[in-house]
Amino acid sequence: SCSMSGGNAVLASTLFCVVGPLVVLVNNAIIKGTSFHYPVTVSMLGGALATLIAWVYTFMKERRGGLFCNNEDHHSHQFSSSLTPNEQQQRRQKNRNITLYNMIPIGFFSAVSLFTGNIALMHLSMSLVQMMKALTPAVTFLVFLLFGADPPSVRQAVCVAIITVFAIISSFGDIQASRTGVIMMSVSIVAEASRTVLTHLMMKKGGLGVVDSQLYIGTSIFVWMLGAIALMEGQAVLSPEALSVVWSHKLLFVTATVVGCAVNFTSYFVISTTSAVFLKILGVARNAGFILMCVVIIGEDVAPFNIVCYLITLVASFVYQMSPPPQQHQQGAAKTLNGNGKVFSLQSMSKRNNKGIL
């Protein structure tokens, strides 16, 4: 049914464009509009709920004997049952290695990206934060090179240079922001780039879907976040004063939790109903729209010169993301090997898993 498919694509795209900026707006309202000055705790709310949903879904699936499983899950289970005890042990060891060597660092960089981004919100305007985020593709590109990726094409190299120069100009052209905010946002960008690269490498090895990714990576993020809260915010976050603020603004905190949870799934929803390329285009358009909203509706002060520089970075980012990757990377990213030896596309994997959770 083309009409139903088109309706799902519109719904997914709308959620993606609304939920992302809404998270920033709600977190900004909590951090700056209330006396709850605990950005690490705020950044953990949505992810904690998403991870809880993934755990509950997995538990229900196992308890009900694969009620939510499709044919591929059934065949995978049959394959696993046909293995010898020694082969099953080797499989479990491989899964533990994937968890140890991939999930833990991915969780770490994800946690760092989340809470440093929220700390930056305490010191910077939302529009400046979004302008600095335009550096993320360039930083991700450089991290990929550090991991031994193929040399870039001339188009990619030029786009990265343009993004870097004009993103720096747009972010710091009329800088009256605190040094702390700029440093925290820079750390957030580097951490996000590292998370992206490690996730890409993991997907080429492990082939996890949306629920499994949230289950393992989300749990890792949650553990790292608890450590950061204990180190940076301590028992003060559980003080009567802090809890009274939460109760007084309970609707705001519930919204932050629900919207933050939705962010963890909307990207997969868009990919499963459209394509990864469309997701990239939509991300560029969403960022531009959010900056426009910050300036026109919210009234944040951004110089016209900075806006022009930012628009240039968006165009360069769009051209860069539409540039075809080297052939072997394109093939490697398009396919991955799952546990039972089947090769399948990441898009079909996302589509399969989203049917159960969304």
Tab-separated table of C-alpha atoms in Angstrom:
chain	number	residue	atom	x	y	z
A	1	SER	CA	0.000	0.000	0.000
A	2	CYS	CA	1.802	3.069	-1.305
A	3	SER	CA	-0.466	5.476	0.554
A	4	MET	CA	0.261	3.806	3.893
A	5	SER	CA	3.981	3.748	3.145
A	6	GLY	CA	3.898	7.424	2.186
A	7	GLY	CA	1.952	8.248	5.336
A	8	ASN	CA	4.537	6.461	7.491
A	9	ALA	CA	7.339	8.347	5.763
A	10	VAL	CA	5.621	11.684	6.406
A	11	LEU	CA	5.001	10.748	10.041
A	12	ALA	CA	8.599	9.622	10.535
A	13	SER	CA	10.002	12.775	8.920
A	14	THR	CA	7.713	15.009	10.981
A	15	LEU	CA	8.701	13.291	14.222
A	16	PHE	CA	12.376	13.564	13.337
A	17	CYS	CA	12.103	17.287	12.596
A	18	VAL	CA	10.040	18.019	15.722
A	19	VAL	CA	11.561	15.762	18.358
A	20	GLY	CA	15.220	16.774	17.895
A	21	PRO	CA	14.754	20.537	18.399
A	22	LEU	CA	12.143	19.889	21.095
A	23	VAL	CA	14.722	18.043	23.193
A	24	VAL	CA	17.029	21.051	23.033
A	25	LEU	CA	14.195	23.446	23.906
A	26	VAL	CA	12.973	21.381	26.877
A	27	ASN	CA	16.465	20.732	28.240
A	28	ASN	CA	17.268	24.418	27.857
A	29	ALA	CA	14.074	25.292	29.754
A	30	ILE	CA	15.043	22.965	32.611
A	31	ILE	CA	18.689	24.007	32.825
A	32	LYS	CA	18.157	27.754	32.457
A	33	GLY	CA	14.538	28.220	33.501
A	34	THR	CA	14.547	26.307	36.773
A	35	SER	CA	16.906	25.970	39.701
A	36	PHE	CA	17.651	22.353	38.756
A	37	HIS	CA	21.266	22.905	37.695
A	38	TYR	CA	22.196	19.278	37.114
A	39	PRO	CA	22.818	18.921	33.340
A	40	VAL	CA	24.217	15.388	33.551
A	41	THR	CA	21.036	14.086	35.179
A	42	VAL	CA	18.869	15.923	32.649
A	43	SER	CA	20.814	14.418	29.750
A	44	MET	CA	20.256	10.897	31.133
A	45	LEU	CA	16.445	11.013	31.379
A	46	GLY	CA	15.415	10.124	27.814
A	47	GLY	CA	18.082	7.502	27.284
A	48	ALA	CA	17.187	5.770	30.540
A	49	LEU	CA	13.547	5.423	29.445
A	50	ALA	CA	14.549	4.179	25.971
A	51	THR	CA	16.844	1.570	27.520
A	52	LEU	CA	14.097	0.471	29.909
A	53	ILE	CA	11.716	0.016	26.953
A	54	ALA	CA	14.345	-2.056	25.130
A	55	TRP	CA	14.845	-4.284	28.189
A	56	VAL	CA	11.101	-4.767	28.683
A	57	TYR	CA	10.599	-5.530	24.983
A	58	THR	CA	13.426	-8.090	25.012
A	59	PHE	CA	12.116	-9.708	28.195
A	60	MET	CA	8.596	-9.983	26.749
A	61	LYS	CA	9.926	-11.423	23.506
A	62	GLU	CA	11.838	-14.127	25.367
A	63	ARG	CA	8.996	-14.918	27.767
A	64	ARG	CA	6.397	-15.258	25.017
A	65	GLY	CA	8.488	-17.545	22.890
A	66	GLY	CA	9.204	-15.177	20.063
A	67	LEU	CA	5.738	-13.604	19.770
A	68	PHE	CA	7.334	-10.498	18.269
A	69	CYS	CA	9.849	-12.417	16.184
A	70	ASN	CA	9.604	-12.698	12.440
A	71	ASN	CA	10.792	-15.458	10.141
A	72	GLU	CA	14.422	-14.313	10.200
A	73	ASP	CA	14.453	-14.403	14.014
A	74	HIS	CA	12.894	-17.889	13.867
A	75	HIS	CA	15.499	-19.141	11.409
A	76	SER	CA	18.251	-17.593	13.548
A	77	HIS	CA	16.890	-19.449	16.578
A	78	GLN	CA	16.763	-22.706	14.604
A	79	PHE	CA	20.343	-22.170	13.491
A	80	SER	CA	21.459	-21.496	17.075
A	81	SER	CA	19.693	-24.660	18.266
A	82	SER	CA	21.538	-26.724	15.646
A	83	LEU	CA	24.956	-25.661	16.932
A	84	THR	CA	27.047	-27.905	19.114
A	85	PRO	CA	27.646	-26.812	22.742
A	86	ASN	CA	31.192	-25.792	21.806
A	87	GLU	CA	29.976	-23.688	18.861
A	88	GLN	CA	27.318	-22.057	21.037
A	89	GLN	CA	30.001	-21.207	23.603
A	90	GLN	CA	32.138	-19.641	20.887
A	91	ARG	CA	29.128	-17.620	19.721
A	92	ARG	CA	28.454	-16.349	23.238
A	93	GLN	CA	32.130	-15.434	23.624
A	94	LYS	CA	32.030	-13.510	20.350
A	95	ASN	CA	28.953	-11.588	21.543
A	96	ARG	CA	30.683	-10.779	24.832
A	97	ASN	CA	33.714	-9.499	22.917
A	98	ILE	CA	31.472	-7.295	20.765
A	99	THR	CA	29.875	-5.941	23.930
A	100	LEU	CA	33.182	-5.357	25.702
A	101	TYR	CA	35.212	-3.872	22.869
A	102	ASN	CA	32.441	-1.874	21.195
A	103	MET	CA	29.555	-1.094	23.538
A	104	ILE	CA	31.663	0.181	26.423
A	105	PRO	CA	33.614	2.825	24.423
A	106	ILE	CA	30.519	3.743	22.383
A	107	GLY	CA	28.581	4.198	25.621
A	108	PHE	CA	31.397	6.299	27.045
A	109	PHE	CA	31.602	8.678	24.088
A	110	SER	CA	27.802	8.879	23.871
A	111	ALA	CA	27.564	9.798	27.543
A	112	VAL	CA	30.308	12.412	27.220
A	113	SER	CA	28.623	13.912	24.149
A	114	LEU	CA	25.261	14.130	25.916
A	115	PHE	CA	26.247	15.668	29.217
A	116	THR	CA	28.907	18.054	27.858
A	117	GLY	CA	26.330	19.267	25.328
A	118	ASN	CA	23.895	20.004	28.156
A	119	ILE	CA	26.628	21.727	30.171
A	120	ALA	CA	27.311	23.887	27.113
A	121	LEU	CA	23.619	24.848	27.068
A	122	MET	CA	24.082	26.386	30.512
A	123	HIS	CA	26.588	28.872	29.068
A	124	LEU	CA	25.681	29.312	25.389
A	125	SER	CA	22.609	30.238	23.391
A	126	MET	CA	20.774	27.473	21.540
A	127	SER	CA	21.587	29.046	18.173
A	128	LEU	CA	25.326	29.145	18.948
A	129	VAL	CA	25.219	25.499	20.051
A	130	GLN	CA	23.584	24.521	16.747
A	131	MET	CA	26.128	26.533	14.761
A	132	MET	CA	28.982	24.782	16.528
A	133	LYS	CA	27.350	21.423	15.766
A	134	ALA	CA	27.936	22.181	12.083
A	135	LEU	CA	31.549	21.172	12.754
A	136	THR	CA	30.500	17.594	13.537
A	137	PRO	CA	30.752	16.217	9.938
A	138	ALA	CA	34.264	17.649	9.569
A	139	VAL	CA	35.422	16.251	12.913
A	140	THR	CA	33.828	12.876	12.112
A	141	PHE	CA	35.664	12.873	8.807
A	142	LEU	CA	38.995	13.465	10.562
A	143	VAL	CA	38.311	10.718	13.101
A	144	PHE	CA	37.547	8.316	10.260
A	145	LEU	CA	40.957	9.155	8.773
A	146	LEU	CA	42.613	8.404	12.115
A	147	PHE	CA	40.977	4.963	11.985
A	148	GLY	CA	42.552	4.276	8.595
A	149	ALA	CA	39.731	5.189	6.231
A	150	ASP	CA	40.500	5.624	2.543
A	151	PRO	CA	41.791	9.031	1.412
A	152	PRO	CA	38.960	11.469	0.628
A	153	SER	CA	37.930	12.602	-2.800
A	154	VAL	CA	38.708	16.164	-3.828
A	155	ARG	CA	35.036	17.104	-3.361
A	156	GLN	CA	34.983	15.703	0.177
A	157	ALA	CA	38.237	17.428	1.123
A	158	VAL	CA	36.996	20.791	-0.183
A	159	CYS	CA	33.665	20.394	1.651
A	160	VAL	CA	35.410	19.556	4.932
A	161	ALA	CA	37.656	22.601	4.567
A	162	ILE	CA	34.655	24.876	3.882
A	163	ILE	CA	32.685	23.398	6.793
A	164	THR	CA	35.599	23.882	9.184
A	165	VAL	CA	36.400	27.471	8.198
A	166	PHE	CA	32.848	28.819	8.017
A	167	ALA	CA	31.589	26.897	11.049
A	168	ILE	CA	34.367	28.427	13.138
A	169	ILE	CA	33.588	31.892	11.758
A	170	SER	CA	29.832	31.514	12.334
A	171	SER	CA	30.355	30.197	15.863
A	172	PHE	CA	32.968	32.620	17.055
A	173	GLY	CA	32.413	35.673	14.858
A	174	ASP	CA	30.748	37.748	17.575
A	175	ILE	CA	31.671	35.522	20.485
A	176	GLN	CA	30.463	36.831	23.794
A	177	ALA	CA	29.999	33.324	25.101
A	178	SER	CA	31.783	31.852	28.055
A	179	ARG	CA	34.955	29.921	27.519
A	180	THR	CA	33.507	27.037	29.515
A	181	GLY	CA	30.551	26.684	27.154
A	182	VAL	CA	32.750	26.696	24.057
A	183	ILE	CA	35.108	24.094	25.538
A	184	MET	CA	32.237	21.833	26.627
A	185	MET	CA	30.581	22.038	23.214
A	186	SER	CA	33.885	21.274	21.493
A	187	VAL	CA	34.325	18.196	23.689
A	188	SER	CA	30.750	17.183	22.854
A	189	ILE	CA	31.454	17.428	19.115
A	190	VAL	CA	34.624	15.330	19.335
A	191	ALA	CA	32.841	12.731	21.484
A	192	GLU	CA	29.908	12.568	19.065
A	193	ALA	CA	32.275	12.106	16.123
A	194	SER	CA	34.101	9.306	17.954
A	195	ARG	CA	30.781	7.638	18.804
A	196	THR	CA	29.700	7.795	15.158
A	197	VAL	CA	32.901	6.200	13.904
A	198	LEU	CA	32.897	3.429	16.520
A	199	THR	CA	29.222	2.688	15.830
A	200	HIS	CA	29.934	2.470	12.100
A	201	LEU	CA	32.782	0.019	12.710
A	202	MET	CA	30.640	-2.038	15.097
A	203	MET	CA	27.760	-2.262	12.616
A	204	LYS	CA	30.162	-3.650	10.005
A	205	LYS	CA	31.068	-6.403	12.482
A	206	GLY	CA	28.035	-7.163	14.584
A	207	GLY	CA	24.819	-6.303	12.744
A	208	LEU	CA	22.695	-5.081	15.667
A	209	GLY	CA	19.276	-3.533	15.096
A	210	VAL	CA	17.488	-0.680	16.801
A	211	VAL	CA	16.296	-2.628	19.856
A	212	ASP	CA	19.539	-4.534	20.380
A	213	SER	CA	21.583	-1.361	19.924
A	214	GLN	CA	19.478	0.484	22.481
A	215	LEU	CA	19.646	-2.506	24.825
A	216	TYR	CA	23.437	-2.797	24.863
A	217	ILE	CA	24.611	0.715	24.034
A	218	GLY	CA	21.855	2.325	26.115
A	219	THR	CA	22.827	0.234	29.121
A	220	SER	CA	26.460	1.223	28.666
A	221	ILE	CA	25.497	4.903	28.420
A	222	PHE	CA	23.345	4.583	31.542
A	223	VAL	CA	26.232	3.117	33.552
A	224	TRP	CA	28.650	5.814	32.386
A	225	MET	CA	26.042	8.486	33.153
A	226	LEU	CA	25.593	7.183	36.703
A	227	GLY	CA	29.339	7.444	37.184
A	228	ALA	CA	29.363	11.003	35.840
A	229	ILE	CA	26.452	11.972	38.108
A	230	ALA	CA	28.209	10.511	41.143
A	231	LEU	CA	31.433	12.317	40.239
A	232	MET	CA	30.064	15.694	39.136
A	233	GLU	CA	26.714	16.150	40.866
A	234	GLY	CA	26.873	13.787	43.814
A	235	GLN	CA	24.113	13.519	46.366
A	236	ALA	CA	22.953	17.073	45.706
A	237	VAL	CA	20.780	15.831	42.838
A	238	LEU	CA	18.760	13.802	45.377
A	239	SER	CA	18.501	16.587	47.921
A	240	PRO	CA	15.033	17.735	49.039
A	241	GLU	CA	15.581	21.040	47.243
A	242	ALA	CA	16.370	19.348	43.923
A	243	LEU	CA	13.477	16.901	44.230
A	244	SER	CA	11.091	19.736	45.037
A	245	VAL	CA	12.133	21.470	41.811
A	246	VAL	CA	11.401	18.273	39.875
A	247	TRP	CA	7.977	18.004	41.497
A	248	SER	CA	7.178	21.661	40.859
A	249	HIS	CA	8.042	21.256	37.166
A	250	LYS	CA	6.995	17.618	36.778
A	251	LEU	CA	5.331	18.167	33.381
A	252	LEU	CA	8.546	19.675	32.039
A	253	PHE	CA	10.639	16.760	33.308
A	254	VAL	CA	8.175	14.173	31.972
A	255	THR	CA	8.264	15.892	28.581
A	256	ALA	CA	12.075	15.889	28.600
A	257	THR	CA	12.067	12.162	29.393
A	258	VAL	CA	9.505	11.171	26.744
A	259	VAL	CA	10.950	13.373	24.005
A	260	GLY	CA	14.486	12.306	24.876
A	261	CYS	CA	13.366	8.698	24.582
A	262	ALA	CA	11.779	9.337	21.181
A	263	VAL	CA	15.038	10.795	19.862
A	264	ASN	CA	16.648	7.378	20.283
A	265	PHE	CA	14.214	5.801	17.799
A	266	THR	CA	13.181	8.472	15.278
A	267	SER	CA	16.330	8.158	13.132
A	268	TYR	CA	15.708	4.426	12.679
A	269	PHE	CA	12.061	5.195	11.920
A	270	VAL	CA	13.058	7.605	9.135
A	271	ILE	CA	15.548	5.142	7.616
A	272	SER	CA	13.049	2.291	7.707
A	273	THR	CA	10.372	4.328	5.889
A	274	THR	CA	12.601	6.333	3.518
A	275	SER	CA	16.387	5.945	3.235
A	276	ALA	CA	19.634	6.866	4.953
A	277	VAL	CA	20.290	9.496	2.265
A	278	PHE	CA	16.957	11.164	2.973
A	279	LEU	CA	17.826	11.168	6.685
A	280	LYS	CA	20.981	13.159	5.949
A	281	ILE	CA	19.058	15.690	3.849
A	282	LEU	CA	16.393	15.978	6.522
A	283	GLY	CA	19.023	16.522	9.219
A	284	VAL	CA	20.530	19.469	7.344
A	285	ALA	CA	17.088	21.021	6.803
A	286	ARG	CA	16.116	20.486	10.458
A	287	ASN	CA	19.230	22.253	11.730
A	288	ALA	CA	18.620	25.221	9.447
A	289	GLY	CA	14.990	25.436	10.539
A	290	PHE	CA	15.930	25.305	14.205
A	291	ILE	CA	18.394	28.176	13.841
A	292	LEU	CA	15.713	30.201	12.042
A	293	MET	CA	13.249	29.476	14.845
A	294	CYS	CA	15.769	30.543	17.495
A	295	VAL	CA	16.306	33.860	15.737
A	296	VAL	CA	12.785	34.703	14.518
A	297	ILE	CA	10.505	33.209	17.186
A	298	ILE	CA	12.628	32.957	20.328
A	299	GLY	CA	14.504	36.161	19.550
A	300	GLU	CA	18.082	35.041	20.116
A	301	ASP	CA	20.625	37.595	18.955
A	302	VAL	CA	22.602	36.299	15.963
A	303	ALA	CA	24.446	38.601	13.580
A	304	PRO	CA	23.434	38.366	9.880
A	305	PHE	CA	27.058	37.659	8.942
A	306	ASN	CA	27.090	34.635	11.242
A	307	ILE	CA	23.868	33.331	9.703
A	308	VAL	CA	25.327	33.631	6.188
A	309	CYS	CA	28.447	31.728	7.284
A	310	TYR	CA	26.286	29.057	8.871
A	311	LEU	CA	24.211	28.652	5.705
A	312	ILE	CA	27.442	28.125	3.763
A	313	THR	CA	28.422	25.343	6.170
A	314	LEU	CA	25.002	23.738	5.671
A	315	VAL	CA	25.403	23.730	1.889
A	316	ALA	CA	28.910	22.276	2.196
A	317	SER	CA	27.650	19.695	4.678
A	318	PHE	CA	24.870	18.696	2.280
A	319	VAL	CA	27.296	18.295	-0.637
A	320	TYR	CA	29.712	16.335	1.554
A	321	GLN	CA	27.067	13.924	2.816
A	322	MET	CA	25.765	13.350	-0.702
A	323	SER	CA	29.255	12.538	-1.991
A	324	PRO	CA	29.570	8.802	-2.790
A	325	PRO	CA	31.977	6.930	-0.504
A	326	PRO	CA	34.803	4.727	-1.851
A	327	GLN	CA	33.409	1.578	-3.437
A	328	GLN	CA	34.704	-0.853	-0.844
A	329	HIS	CA	33.369	1.227	2.035
A	330	GLN	CA	30.044	1.586	0.312
A	331	GLN	CA	29.786	-2.180	0.032
A	332	GLY	CA	30.980	-2.685	3.589
A	333	ALA	CA	28.483	-0.240	5.012
A	334	ALA	CA	25.624	-1.636	2.961
A	335	LYS	CA	26.049	-5.174	4.206
A	336	THR	CA	26.867	-6.786	7.485
A	337	LEU	CA	27.116	-10.323	8.694
A	338	ASN	CA	24.819	-11.498	11.437
A	339	GLY	CA	25.368	-14.308	13.865
A	340	ASN	CA	23.951	-17.089	11.696
A	341	GLY	CA	26.054	-16.289	8.635
A	342	LYS	CA	23.365	-14.404	6.687
A	343	VAL	CA	24.197	-11.179	4.919
A	344	PHE	CA	21.534	-8.512	5.024
A	345	SER	CA	21.239	-4.749	4.591
A	346	LEU	CA	21.346	-2.329	7.478
A	347	GLN	CA	18.172	-0.703	6.153
A	348	SER	CA	16.243	-3.971	6.206
A	349	MET	CA	17.633	-4.648	9.663
A	350	SER	CA	16.328	-1.319	10.923
A	351	LYS	CA	12.983	-1.896	9.231
A	352	ARG	CA	12.677	-5.351	10.752
A	353	ASN	CA	13.430	-4.221	14.286
A	354	ASN	CA	11.307	-1.077	14.107
A	355	LYS	CA	8.210	-3.166	13.392
A	356	GLY	CA	8.451	-4.605	16.859
A	357	ILE	CA	9.179	-1.468	18.849
A	358	LEU	CA	7.385	1.265	16.922
